Structure formats: structure tokens, C-alpha cells
Coordinates of C-alpha atoms and ligand atoms in Angstrom, one line a residue:
M1 CA 0.0 -0.1 0.0
D2 CA 1.4 3.3 -1.1
A3 CA 1.8 6.0 1.7
S4 CA -1.4 8.2 0.7
S5 CA -3.6 4.9 0.6
F6 CA -2.2 4.0 4.1
I7 CA -3.0 7.5 5.4
K8 CA -6.7 7.4 4.0
K9 CA -7.2 4.1 5.7
Y10 CA -5.5 4.6 9.1
A11 CA -5.2 8.4 9.5
N12 CA -8.1 9.7 8.1
H13 CA -8.5 12.8 10.7
P14 CA -9.9 12.4 13.5
N15 CA -10.3 8.6 12.7
Y16 CA -7.0 6.9 13.6
F17 CA -6.3 3.4 14.1
A18 CA -3.3 1.1 14.1
P19 CA -3.0 -1.6 11.6
V20 CA -3.2 -5.2 13.1
G21 CA -1.8 -8.6 12.3
S22 CA 1.7 -9.8 11.3
K23 CA 2.2 -8.2 8.0
L24 CA 4.5 -5.2 7.8
N25 CA 3.6 -1.8 6.3
A26 CA 6.9 -0.3 7.1
K27 CA 10.3 -1.8 6.2
S28 CA 10.8 -3.5 9.6
W29 CA 9.3 -4.1 12.8
Q30 CA 11.6 -1.5 14.2
T31 CA 9.5 1.3 12.4
E32 CA 6.4 -0.5 12.3
A33 CA 6.0 -0.6 16.0
P34 CA 6.5 3.2 16.3
L35 CA 4.0 3.8 13.4
R36 CA 1.4 1.4 15.0
M37 CA 1.9 3.0 18.4
L38 CA 1.5 6.6 17.4
L39 CA -1.8 5.5 15.3
N40 CA -2.9 3.7 18.5
N41 CA -2.3 6.6 20.6
L42 CA -4.8 8.6 18.5
N43 CA -7.5 6.0 18.2
E44 CA -10.5 7.2 19.9
E45 CA -10.9 4.2 22.0
V46 CA -7.6 5.4 23.4
A47 CA -7.3 9.0 23.1
E48 CA -9.6 11.6 25.0
D49 CA -9.8 14.0 22.0
P50 CA -8.5 12.7 18.7
S51 CA -9.8 15.7 16.9
N52 CA -7.3 17.8 18.4
L53 CA -4.8 14.9 18.5
V54 CA -5.2 15.2 22.4
V55 CA -4.5 11.8 24.0
Y56 CA -4.8 12.7 27.6
G57 CA -3.7 14.7 30.6
G58 CA -5.3 18.2 29.6
S59 CA -3.8 19.0 26.3
G60 CA -1.1 16.2 26.1
Q61 CA -0.8 15.6 22.2
A62 CA 0.6 12.7 20.1
A63 CA 1.8 14.9 17.4
R64 CA 1.9 18.8 16.6
D65 CA -0.8 18.9 13.8
T66 CA -2.3 16.8 11.2
D67 CA 0.2 17.5 8.7
S68 CA 2.8 16.3 11.1
V69 CA 1.0 13.3 11.9
K70 CA 1.1 12.6 8.0
K71 CA 4.6 13.5 7.4
I72 CA 5.6 11.2 10.5
I73 CA 3.9 8.3 8.9
E74 CA 5.2 9.0 5.6
L75 CA 8.8 8.9 7.0
L76 CA 8.4 5.8 9.3
L77 CA 7.0 3.8 6.2
E78 CA 10.2 4.6 4.6
L79 CA 12.9 4.8 7.3
D80 CA 15.6 2.2 7.1
N81 CA 17.4 0.6 10.2
N82 CA 20.5 2.7 9.8
E83 CA 18.5 6.0 10.2
S84 CA 16.7 7.6 13.0
L85 CA 13.8 10.2 13.0
L86 CA 14.0 13.4 14.7
V87 CA 10.8 14.7 16.3
Q88 CA 10.8 18.1 18.0
S89 CA 7.6 18.8 20.0
G90 CA 5.4 16.5 17.7
K91 CA 6.8 17.6 14.5
P92 CA 9.2 15.5 12.4
V93 CA 12.2 17.7 11.6
G94 CA 14.9 15.4 10.2
K95 CA 16.7 12.0 9.9
V96 CA 20.2 11.3 11.4
R97 CA 22.7 8.4 10.4
T98 CA 22.8 5.8 13.1
H99 CA 22.9 1.9 13.3
E100 CA 20.8 -1.1 13.8
Q101 CA 20.8 -1.2 17.4
A102 CA 20.2 2.4 17.9
P103 CA 16.6 4.1 18.6
R104 CA 14.7 4.7 15.3
V105 CA 12.8 7.6 16.8
L106 CA 14.5 10.4 19.0
I107 CA 11.6 12.5 20.4
A108 CA 12.0 15.8 22.4
N109 CA 8.6 17.4 23.7
S110 CA 7.8 20.7 25.2
N111 CA 11.3 21.5 26.3
L112 CA 12.3 25.1 27.2
V113 CA 15.4 26.9 28.7
P114 CA 14.7 26.9 32.4
A115 CA 14.0 30.9 32.7
W116 CA 11.5 30.9 29.8
S117 CA 9.7 27.5 31.2
T118 CA 6.1 28.9 32.0
W119 CA 2.6 28.2 30.7
E120 CA 2.2 31.7 29.3
H121 CA 5.7 31.4 27.4
F122 CA 4.7 27.9 26.0
E123 CA 1.1 28.9 24.9
K124 CA 2.7 31.9 22.8
L125 CA 4.9 29.5 21.2
K126 CA 2.1 27.0 20.8
S127 CA 0.0 29.6 19.3
D128 CA 2.8 30.3 16.8
G129 CA 2.8 26.8 15.6
L130 CA 6.3 26.0 17.2
M131 CA 5.3 23.5 20.0
M132 CA 3.1 21.1 21.5
F133 CA 2.5 19.7 25.0
G134 CA 3.6 16.1 25.0
Q135 CA 2.4 15.2 28.5
M136 CA 4.2 11.9 29.4
T137 CA 3.2 8.8 27.3
A138 CA 1.1 11.1 24.8
G139 CA 3.9 12.5 22.9
S140 CA 6.0 9.4 23.5
W141 CA 3.7 7.3 21.9
I142 CA 3.1 4.7 24.5
Y143 CA -0.2 5.6 26.1
I144 CA -2.4 2.6 26.7
G145 CA -5.7 4.1 27.6
T146 CA -7.0 4.1 31.3
Q147 CA -5.5 0.8 32.3
G148 CA -1.9 2.5 32.1
I149 CA -2.7 4.4 35.3
L150 CA -5.2 1.8 36.6
Q151 CA -2.6 -0.5 38.3
G152 CA -0.5 2.5 39.6
T153 CA -3.8 3.9 41.3
Y154 CA -4.8 0.3 42.5
E155 CA -1.2 0.1 43.9
T156 CA -1.6 3.4 45.8
F157 CA -5.0 2.8 47.3
V158 CA -3.9 -0.9 48.4
S159 CA -0.6 0.6 49.9
C160 CA -3.0 3.3 51.5
A161 CA -5.2 0.3 52.9
K162 CA -2.2 -1.4 54.3
R163 CA -1.0 1.8 56.0
H164 CA -4.2 3.3 57.5
F165 CA -7.0 0.8 57.1
N166 CA -5.8 -2.6 58.3
N167 CA -5.4 -3.8 54.9
S168 CA -9.2 -3.7 53.8
L169 CA -11.2 -0.8 52.2
Y170 CA -14.6 -2.5 52.5
G171 CA -17.0 -0.1 53.8
K172 CA -14.7 2.8 53.1
L173 CA -15.5 5.8 51.2
L174 CA -12.9 7.2 48.7
V175 CA -13.8 10.6 47.3
S176 CA -12.0 12.3 44.6
G177 CA -12.2 14.8 41.4
G178 CA -11.6 14.3 37.8
L179 CA -12.6 11.4 35.8
G180 CA -10.5 12.1 32.6
G181 CA -7.8 10.0 30.9
M182 CA -5.8 9.2 34.1
G183 CA -8.6 10.4 36.7
G184 CA -11.0 7.7 35.2
A185 CA -9.0 5.0 36.6
Q186 CA -9.9 6.0 40.0
P187 CA -13.3 4.5 40.3
L188 CA -12.4 1.0 39.0
A189 CA -8.9 0.9 41.1
A190 CA -11.0 2.1 44.1
T191 CA -13.7 -0.8 43.8
M192 CA -11.0 -3.2 42.9
S193 CA -9.4 -2.6 46.3
G194 CA -13.0 -3.0 48.0
A195 CA -13.8 0.8 48.6
T196 CA -17.0 2.6 47.7
F197 CA -16.1 5.6 45.5
L198 CA -17.6 9.0 44.5
G199 CA -16.2 11.1 42.1
A200 CA -17.0 14.5 40.6
D201 CA -16.4 15.5 36.9
I202 CA -17.8 18.8 35.5
D203 CA -17.9 17.2 32.0
P204 CA -20.5 14.5 31.5
S205 CA -18.9 13.2 28.6
R206 CA -16.1 12.1 30.5
I207 CA -18.0 10.0 33.0
E208 CA -20.1 8.5 30.2
K209 CA -16.8 7.3 28.7
R210 CA -15.9 5.6 31.9
L211 CA -19.3 3.9 32.0
A212 CA -18.7 2.9 28.4
T213 CA -15.3 1.0 29.4
K214 CA -16.9 -0.1 32.8
Y215 CA -14.7 1.9 34.8
I216 CA -17.3 3.2 36.8
D217 CA -20.8 1.6 37.8
K218 CA -23.2 4.5 37.9
M219 CA -23.7 8.2 37.0
T220 CA -25.7 11.1 38.0
F221 CA -26.4 14.8 37.9
S222 CA -27.9 14.9 41.3
Y223 CA -25.9 15.2 44.5
D224 CA -28.8 13.7 46.6
E225 CA -29.1 10.7 44.3
A226 CA -25.2 10.2 44.4
R227 CA -25.2 10.6 48.4
D228 CA -28.0 8.2 48.8
W229 CA -26.2 5.8 46.7
I230 CA -22.9 5.8 48.5
L231 CA -24.1 6.0 51.8
D232 CA -26.3 2.8 51.2
A233 CA -23.4 1.0 49.7
K234 CA -21.0 2.2 52.4
K235 CA -23.5 0.7 54.9
K236 CA -23.6 -2.6 53.1
K237 CA -19.9 -2.6 52.5
K238 CA -20.5 -2.7 48.9
N239 CA -17.6 -1.7 46.5
I240 CA -19.8 0.6 44.0
S241 CA -18.5 3.6 42.0
V242 CA -20.4 6.7 41.4
G243 CA -19.8 9.7 39.2
L244 CA -21.6 12.9 39.8
V245 CA -21.6 15.7 37.1
S246 CA -20.3 18.6 39.4
D247 CA -17.5 21.0 40.2
I248 CA -15.2 19.2 42.7
G249 CA -15.3 22.1 44.9
D250 CA -19.1 22.1 45.2
L251 CA -19.0 18.4 46.0
L252 CA -16.7 18.5 48.7
E253 CA -18.8 21.6 50.3
K254 CA -21.9 19.7 50.1
L255 CA -20.4 16.5 51.8
L256 CA -19.1 18.6 54.4
E257 CA -22.5 20.3 55.0
D258 CA -24.0 16.8 55.3
N259 CA -21.3 16.0 57.7
I260 CA -20.0 13.1 55.3
I261 CA -16.3 12.9 55.9
P262 CA -14.4 10.7 53.1
D263 CA -12.1 8.0 54.6
I264 CA -9.7 8.8 51.8
L265 CA -9.5 11.9 49.7
T266 CA -7.6 12.8 46.7
D267 CA -7.9 14.4 43.3
Q268 CA -7.2 14.1 39.9
T269 CA -8.6 17.0 38.0
S270 CA -6.3 18.5 35.4
A271 CA -5.0 21.2 38.0
H272 CA -1.6 21.0 36.3
D273 CA -2.6 23.5 33.8
P274 CA -4.9 26.2 35.3
V275 CA -6.0 27.8 31.7
H276 CA -6.5 24.6 29.7
G277 CA -7.2 21.9 32.1
Y278 CA -8.9 23.1 35.3
I279 CA -12.3 24.5 35.1
P280 CA -13.2 27.3 37.5
N281 CA -16.1 27.0 40.0
G282 CA -19.3 28.3 38.7
L283 CA -18.5 28.2 34.9
S284 CA -20.4 26.1 32.7
L285 CA -18.2 24.0 30.1
S286 CA -19.2 26.2 27.3
E287 CA -18.7 29.5 29.5
A288 CA -15.2 28.1 30.3
N289 CA -14.3 27.5 26.7
N290 CA -15.3 30.9 25.6
L291 CA -13.5 32.4 28.5
R292 CA -10.3 31.0 28.2
I293 CA -10.1 32.3 24.4
K294 CA -11.4 35.6 25.3
D295 CA -9.5 36.3 28.6
P296 CA -6.9 33.8 29.4
V297 CA -5.6 36.0 32.4
Q298 CA -9.1 36.2 34.0
Y299 CA -9.6 32.6 33.4
K300 CA -6.4 31.7 35.3
E301 CA -7.3 34.0 38.1
L302 CA -10.5 32.5 38.7
S303 CA -8.9 28.8 38.3
L304 CA -6.3 29.6 40.9
K305 CA -9.2 31.0 43.2
S306 CA -11.2 27.9 42.6
M307 CA -8.2 25.7 43.4
A308 CA -7.6 27.6 46.6
R309 CA -11.4 26.9 47.6
H310 CA -11.2 23.3 46.6
V311 CA -8.1 22.7 48.7
S312 CA -9.4 24.5 51.5
F313 CA -12.2 21.9 51.7
M314 CA -9.6 19.1 51.6
L315 CA -7.8 20.4 54.3
K316 CA -11.0 20.8 56.4
M317 CA -12.0 17.2 55.7
K318 CA -8.2 16.1 56.5
S319 CA -8.7 17.9 59.9
L320 CA -11.8 15.7 60.4
G321 CA -10.1 12.6 59.8
S322 CA -9.9 11.9 56.0
I323 CA -6.5 10.5 54.8
T324 CA -5.8 13.3 52.1
F325 CA -3.1 13.1 49.5
D326 CA -1.9 15.0 46.3
Y327 CA -2.5 12.7 43.3
G328 CA 0.3 14.3 41.1
N329 CA -1.4 17.0 39.3
N330 CA 0.2 20.1 41.1
L331 CA -3.0 21.2 42.6
R332 CA -1.4 22.4 45.9
E333 CA 0.8 24.8 44.1
F334 CA -1.9 26.5 42.1
A335 CA -4.0 26.5 45.2
K336 CA -1.2 28.3 47.1
Q337 CA -1.0 30.8 44.2
G338 CA -4.6 31.2 44.5
G339 CA -4.5 32.1 48.2
E340 CA -4.7 29.1 50.2
K341 CA -1.5 29.4 52.2
N342 CA -1.8 26.1 53.9
A343 CA -1.9 24.1 50.5
F344 CA 1.2 22.0 51.1
H345 CA -0.3 20.7 54.5
F346 CA -0.8 17.6 53.0
N347 CA 1.7 15.2 51.1
G348 CA 2.0 14.0 47.6
F349 CA 1.3 10.4 47.0
V350 CA 4.7 9.6 46.0
P351 CA 6.6 10.2 49.4
E352 CA 3.5 8.6 51.1
Y353 CA 3.1 5.4 49.1
I354 CA 5.5 5.0 46.1
R355 CA 9.0 5.8 47.1
P356 CA 9.7 2.4 48.6
L357 CA 8.8 0.7 45.4
F358 CA 11.0 3.2 43.3
C359 CA 14.1 2.0 45.7
E360 CA 13.6 -1.2 44.4
G361 CA 13.6 0.0 40.8
K362 CA 9.8 -0.6 40.5
G363 CA 7.6 1.4 38.1
P364 CA 4.9 1.0 35.6
F365 CA 6.2 -1.5 33.2
R366 CA 3.5 -1.8 30.2
W367 CA 3.7 -3.9 27.0
V368 CA 1.3 -3.8 24.0
A369 CA 0.5 -6.6 21.4
L370 CA 1.0 -5.2 18.1
S371 CA -0.8 -7.9 16.5
G372 CA -4.2 -6.4 17.9
N373 CA -4.9 -10.2 19.2
S374 CA -5.9 -10.2 22.8
D375 CA -4.7 -13.8 23.1
D376 CA -1.3 -12.4 22.7
I377 CA -1.6 -10.6 26.1
Y378 CA -3.0 -13.4 27.7
V379 CA 0.0 -15.7 26.7
T380 CA 2.0 -13.0 28.3
D381 CA 0.0 -12.9 31.6
K382 CA 0.5 -16.3 32.1
A383 CA 4.1 -16.6 31.4
L384 CA 4.4 -13.9 34.1
I385 CA 2.4 -15.8 36.5
D386 CA 4.4 -18.9 35.8
A387 CA 7.8 -17.0 36.0
F388 CA 7.3 -15.0 39.4
P389 CA 5.2 -17.6 41.5
E390 CA 6.7 -15.6 44.6
N391 CA 5.1 -12.3 43.3
K392 CA 1.6 -12.9 45.0
N393 CA 0.8 -9.0 44.3
M394 CA 1.7 -9.1 40.7
I395 CA -0.6 -12.3 40.2
R396 CA -3.5 -10.9 42.1
W397 CA -3.4 -7.9 39.9
L398 CA -2.8 -10.0 36.8
E399 CA -5.9 -12.0 37.5
K400 CA -8.2 -9.2 38.3
A401 CA -7.0 -7.4 35.4
R402 CA -7.9 -10.0 33.0
K403 CA -11.5 -10.1 34.5
K404 CA -12.0 -6.4 34.8
V405 CA -10.0 -4.4 32.2
K406 CA -11.8 -3.9 28.7
F407 CA -8.7 -3.3 26.4
Q408 CA -8.9 0.0 24.4
G409 CA -7.2 0.0 21.0
L410 CA -4.3 -2.5 20.7
P411 CA -4.5 -5.0 23.7
S412 CA -1.7 -4.1 26.3
R413 CA -1.1 -5.1 30.0
I414 CA 0.7 -3.3 32.8
C415 CA 2.3 -4.2 36.1
W416 CA 4.7 -2.9 38.1
L417 CA 8.2 -4.8 37.8
G418 CA 11.6 -3.9 39.3
M419 CA 15.3 -4.4 38.9
G420 CA 16.0 -8.0 37.4
E421 CA 12.2 -8.7 36.8
R422 CA 11.8 -6.2 33.9
E423 CA 14.7 -8.0 32.0
K424 CA 13.6 -11.5 32.9
A425 CA 10.2 -10.4 31.5
G426 CA 11.6 -8.9 28.4
L427 CA 13.7 -12.0 27.4
I428 CA 10.5 -14.1 28.1
F429 CA 8.5 -12.3 25.9
N430 CA 11.1 -12.3 23.0
D431 CA 11.4 -16.0 23.1
L432 CA 7.5 -16.2 22.9
V433 CA 7.5 -14.1 19.8
K434 CA 10.4 -16.1 18.5
S435 CA 8.6 -19.5 19.0
G436 CA 5.4 -18.1 17.6
K437 CA 3.4 -18.8 20.7
I438 CA 2.6 -14.7 20.2
S439 CA 1.4 -14.0 16.6
A440 CA 3.6 -11.0 16.1
P441 CA 5.9 -8.7 17.9
I442 CA 5.1 -6.7 21.1
V443 CA 6.6 -3.4 22.6
I444 CA 7.5 -2.8 26.2
G445 CA 7.7 0.8 27.6
R446 CA 6.7 2.5 30.7
D447 CA 5.2 5.7 32.1
H448 CA 7.3 8.6 32.9
L449 CA 5.7 8.2 36.6
D450 CA 8.9 6.1 37.3
C451 CA 11.7 5.6 39.7
G452 CA 14.7 6.8 37.8
S453 CA 13.4 8.9 34.9
V454 CA 11.9 12.0 36.5
A455 CA 12.8 15.2 38.2
S456 CA 9.4 16.6 39.5
P457 CA 9.5 18.4 43.2
Y458 CA 6.0 18.2 43.6
R459 CA 5.7 14.6 42.6
E460 CA 8.2 11.9 41.7
T461 CA 11.1 13.5 43.6
E462 CA 9.0 15.4 46.4
G463 CA 10.9 15.5 49.4
M464 CA 14.0 13.4 48.7
L465 CA 16.2 12.6 51.6
D466 CA 19.0 14.8 50.5
G467 CA 17.1 17.6 49.1
S468 CA 17.9 16.9 45.5
D469 CA 14.3 17.3 44.4
A470 CA 14.8 19.4 41.4
V471 CA 17.9 18.0 39.9
S472 CA 17.2 17.2 36.6
D473 CA 20.5 15.5 35.6
W474 CA 18.8 12.1 36.4
P475 CA 16.2 11.9 33.7
L476 CA 18.9 12.9 31.3
L477 CA 21.4 10.4 32.5
N478 CA 18.2 7.8 32.0
L479 CA 17.6 9.2 28.5
M480 CA 21.2 8.8 27.7
S481 CA 21.3 5.2 29.0
N482 CA 18.4 4.1 27.0
T483 CA 19.6 5.8 23.9
A484 CA 23.0 4.2 24.3
G485 CA 21.4 0.8 25.2
G486 CA 19.2 0.8 22.0
A487 CA 15.7 1.4 23.0
T488 CA 13.5 1.5 19.9
W489 CA 12.5 5.2 20.6
V490 CA 13.3 7.5 23.5
S491 CA 12.0 10.9 24.5
F492 CA 12.8 13.7 26.6
H493 CA 9.9 15.8 27.9
H494 CA 9.0 19.1 30.0
G495 CA 6.1 19.8 32.3
G496 CA 4.4 16.4 32.3
G497 CA 2.1 15.7 35.2
V498 CA 2.5 18.8 36.9
G499 CA 2.8 21.4 34.3
M500 CA 5.5 23.9 32.8
G501 CA 8.3 24.5 35.0
Y502 CA 7.7 21.8 37.3
S503 CA 9.1 18.7 35.8
Q504 CA 11.6 17.2 33.2
H505 CA 11.4 13.4 32.3
A506 CA 12.3 10.7 30.0
G507 CA 10.5 7.9 28.3
M508 CA 11.5 4.7 26.4
V509 CA 10.0 1.9 24.3
I510 CA 11.6 -1.3 23.2
L511 CA 10.8 -3.5 20.4
V512 CA 10.4 -7.3 21.5
D513 CA 10.5 -9.1 17.9
G514 CA 12.0 -12.5 18.8
T515 CA 15.2 -11.5 17.2
K516 CA 18.9 -11.7 18.6
R517 CA 19.1 -7.9 18.0
A518 CA 16.1 -7.6 20.3
E519 CA 17.7 -10.0 22.9
S520 CA 20.8 -8.2 23.3
C521 CA 18.9 -4.6 23.3
I522 CA 16.5 -6.0 26.0
K523 CA 19.4 -7.0 28.1
R524 CA 21.0 -3.5 28.1
V525 CA 17.9 -1.4 28.5
L526 CA 15.6 -3.2 30.8
H527 CA 18.7 -3.6 33.0
N528 CA 19.8 0.1 32.7
D529 CA 16.3 1.7 32.9
P530 CA 15.4 0.4 36.6
A531 CA 19.1 0.6 37.6
L532 CA 18.8 4.3 37.2
G533 CA 16.0 4.1 39.8
I534 CA 18.1 2.2 42.5
I535 CA 21.2 4.4 41.4
R536 CA 19.3 7.8 41.9
H537 CA 17.7 6.7 45.1
S538 CA 21.0 5.2 46.6
D539 CA 22.7 8.4 45.8
A540 CA 19.9 10.3 47.6
G541 CA 20.7 8.3 50.9
Y542 CA 17.7 5.7 51.0
D543 CA 18.9 2.5 52.9
K544 CA 16.7 0.5 50.9
A545 CA 18.0 1.4 47.5
N546 CA 21.7 0.9 49.1
N547 CA 20.9 -2.6 49.9
N548 CA 19.6 -3.2 46.2
L549 CA 22.6 -1.3 44.7
K550 CA 24.7 -4.2 46.4
K551 CA 22.3 -6.8 45.4
F552 CA 22.4 -6.1 41.9
N553 CA 26.2 -5.3 41.7
L554 CA 25.3 -1.5 40.7
D555 CA 27.8 -0.1 43.2
I556 CA 31.0 1.5 41.9
Ligands
LIG601 P1 -7.8 14.9 31.9 O1 -7.7 16.3 31.2 O2 -8.1 13.9 30.8 O3 -9.2 15.0 32.8 C1 -9.1 15.9 34.0 C2 -10.7 16.1 34.1 O4 -10.8 17.0 35.2 C3 -11.4 16.5 32.9 O5 -12.7 15.5 32.9 C4 -12.4 17.6 33.6 O6 -13.7 17.9 33.0 C5 -12.2 17.5 35.1 N1 -12.2 18.6 35.7 C6 -11.4 20.1 35.5 N2 -11.8 21.0 36.4 C7 -12.7 20.4 37.2 C8 -13.5 20.7 38.3 N3 -13.4 22.0 38.7 N4 -14.4 20.1 39.0 C9 -14.5 18.7 38.5 N5 -14.0 18.3 37.4 C10 -12.9 19.2 36.8 O7 -6.5 14.7 32.7 P2 -6.0 13.3 33.2 O8 -5.4 12.5 32.0 O9 -7.1 12.5 33.8 O10 -5.0 13.7 34.3 C11 -5.5 14.4 35.5 C12 -4.4 15.1 36.1 O11 -3.5 14.1 36.8 C13 -3.5 16.0 35.2 O12 -3.1 17.2 36.1 C14 -2.3 15.1 35.0 O13 -1.2 15.9 34.8 C15 -2.2 14.5 36.3 N6 -1.4 13.2 36.3 C16 -1.4 12.2 37.2 C17 -0.6 11.1 37.2 C18 -0.5 10.1 38.3 O14 0.1 9.3 38.3 N7 -1.4 10.5 39.3 C19 -0.1 10.6 36.1 C20 -0.2 11.6 34.8 C21 -0.8 12.7 35.0

């Protein structure tokens, strides 16, 4: 098929989908893989808003504009295995000479010189057509729909249950805001861990999407109805989830009036972007859309004030006993800017629940079946259960995921694996492809919410023992290690999760195609990537990471 027929079939804006099966369209699987994953990121089953090329996380895009998508496709269809494509904030800008074991695509998204790294400057560049916001896995072509965040959210809730609720969330009420691409994982993660869930989203279409994918059980526009449902469920210890169409601040205010204090309280509205993400209290969706175009300065002011109000209710609930944590959207910083001076009086989820996992090199390891065949994922699930019989947590998750998770786009799976485990899993998958037990190659990647590839002082690196929260040499070292190691595509981003000026982070994806070349790349990349997490945390003084440094012979 020539490029223009291919584009007509698979990238007829806004209808994108990845080719499936084992037949190549590009010259090799090394280029077919990024091609399928770019198209998969934009598939309407996966992306929040394909018509604007937005994948998730507020305005996180997979490519800068439709011409860029077409050009990337054309280039990937023709690229040889001794070349690498350069993508600058979603636009293809050149090819460089490399070699067979080098990455086929080198991506840089939304990076700005530090003194210019504000949303205002970024927006100017964006409106001049010079940049896009890549979020984390949107611009690095390894977003897998809401499942991607589901397991991390589940791990967080389970860890919270262990710490505060004697290991059980049955009969406990978990309240949160935001049911978008990432936040939409909360209801299912909550019910999977036993809790009753109530979430607010101002946009009904977001809750409808969660209903359609079975991530949420019920939806209503009425506060009274939502309240009655959850009180009844809590009493009967029934783990149901309810989505209420409402501003989150309004929901918390009403719950306080009714003296309903959640056991666990968090938030995943798109607070990281006060102009294009968070919706100010009191505005309808269309009023918000109009105002952000007409007067972004006033919009931002209203947004910051609303976040201050929202966080003031969270603080009140915390003082009344709710276990309260920030869920990685920079809500506290913007609430502080909006006038809530105690906004940082609750912690982020990483220092609370995730850092011990980072000290083991753990993070959201994920893989996708390029064949489009769900059975390929079930084969990998079984292979992991057989390979890690001691990892009861992982087995419990894989069994639950098989029953509960509806695939979006190409079938995929996620589970948190650490040092040693990732390399072992990668090599097992490579053998399964080689022996034909999996019908086509797979790709392995990860989120940037990760142990060794992120500098984000209000999230992944909040409260580091040695105060090195803002040191971004680490994600650069991660990028360089994965490039030198032979990942199939690598990326370096700015602003993901928490917004412009607040984070820098690196991504990687590696092709598993059953070849010797893949085997040697896997042995390097899936060793180096988690190793960076252990090295980074050991350098910051964490004992657990120090022990792992010795255990895995990483000390120098
Ligand atoms: P999204 O844009 O897909 O969804 C955000 C949702 O918040 C939207 O549905 C929007 O309608 C809703 N919303 C905005 N203002 C609201 C208000 N005042 N009241 C009620 N609802 C409101 O974003 P997402 O992908 O779900 O990400 C959510 C946030 O989490 C982002 O800030 C993102 O950067 C951050 N994030 C968190 C993690 C994590 O691991 N916890 C990872 C990546 C990103």
C-alpha cells in the first residue's frame, strides 16, 4: 500500500487506528512499531480527543498537527534501520545516520530553557505553531488508555489500605475529582481494592466514557442521588463507584454540610494547567471554553481561586480525619498561588506510598501486542504468573485485570516490575515471539511516573532525603542510558503531570520481535532503566536503594 492510501485508511483525521496482524507496512518491525503506536495513541478508543490530537492529561498531544502526523507516517513507512527520525515537539524535523541497534525515533517534547519555562511562554510558542505539550506517554507514543494508570492507582490505594485501614477498604468511602484519561482509573481501582467511590467531573462526557468502558458503575447529575447511593453502599460494604456531574469544590462543600467525611480523599482534575485544564467553579463547560479564549488572564485568576477553595475543603476534611493526599496534578501549588497558604499541609502520593517501590527500581512497566490479538496478552499474563510465582501482588493484579480491564485500542497490559524482573520478563516475551506463541512482535515501555527517569519536585521527587528534588541530571542520564542501550524510541519531555516549569522526564519503548538484536537490546535497556532508579535513590541516601545497589552489583 502506498503512503497516501495508508494515510487514507489509518489516519483519516480524526479517525485513527493502528494496523493489526503480522504483515508489515513499514520496512521493518523497528519502524512498524512506532508507526502502530502513534496511530494507537490517537485511536478514539484510547485518546480523549483525537480531533485535536489530544491523548490525555489536559492538552497532552501525540503530534503537533495533522500535517505532522501525515509526515511522520510517511517517514516511518520509508525509514531504514540505519537511520533515526527526529521529532521536535510533535513535528518531524529530520533524519540522522545511526545503526541497527540505535533508537529509530528520537523525540523531544515541550522543552524550554529554564528561565522561559512558563505556561504563558509555552502558549505563545504553541499558538505560533512552534510547540506542543507532550504530557508523558502522549508525546512518547506509549499511552495505553486508562489501564495504564489503573494499576498504579490500585497499588496506591492498596498501599494506603495497608498503612491506614488494616489492609481492607470494604465499607470505606474514597472521594476524588476528575474522571478524565488518568483520573478515570480511580473508580475501578477503588472498587478493585474494596472501597466505595464517589468522584466528581464537571464534564458529563468524561463520565459517560468511563461507563462505556466499565470503569465506573453509576452516573448522576444529582448530588442527593449520589449521596444516597454511596451512603447505602458504604453501610452494606458494597464496593460500587459513582460519578457525579459537578464541580469538585461544590461536591466537597456539600459533603461537609452533610457531615460526610471521606475515609480517603484525593484529586485528579487537570489542575496542572490552570488555563486549559482546570475548570473554575461556577462556569459551565461552554462558558469556560469561551472565557479561556477571550480572556486567559481572568480565566487563570478564577481557576487559581477555585483551586484554593477546593483545597481549603480538602484541608477541612483532613482535619476531620480524611486520609488526604495530592495525586500528582500540582493542585497544591496552584491553590497556594490562589491564596490557600496551607495548601502544602498534605503530602503527595509518592513520598506517602510509592517511594519504597522506587528504591527497588519498580515502576509502571507496560507492554502492547502489535498484532491487535488479545490472546497474545493472555499468553504474556500466563508467562509472568509462571515466571514469578512468589510475586503474589502481581499475580493478584494480573488475575483481576484479565477479568475487569477492557482493552482500549491495541491490547496491552501493565504491571509494576522492578530491577531484574523487567529484564527477565522482556527475555521471556522475546522467546514467546520467536517461538510463534505470540502472533506478532510486542513493545515494552513505561510511564514517566517512574523511579529513575523523572525530576518533579511536587511529585516523583517530592521530599527527597538529600534535598535533590529539583536536580534534573537524573532524567537526562536515564535518556542517555536508554539511547546508548538501544531502546527503539526514546523521548525527553518537560512539564508532564505537573505542568510547565515543574518537571523534566524521559521515556523509552523497546521492540520485542524475537530476534537476537532485540535480545541484546533488552539485556541492556531493561537492566539500565530500573538501575537508574536504584542508583538515583541510593545517591539520595535511601537505605533500601543502597541494599539493592549491592544486591544487583550496581555499586561503583
Ligand atoms: P484529563 O484532562 O483527561 O481529565 C481531567 C478531568 O478533570 C476532566 O475530565 C475535566 O472535566 C475535569 N475537571 C477539571 N476541572 C474540574 C473541576 N473544577 N471539577 C470537576 N472536574 C473538573 O486529565 P487526566 O489525564 O485525567 O489527568 C488528570 C491530572 O492528573 C492531570 O493534572 C495530570 O497531569 C495528572 N497526572 C497524574 C498522574 C498520576 O499518576 N497520578 C499521571 C499523569 C498525569
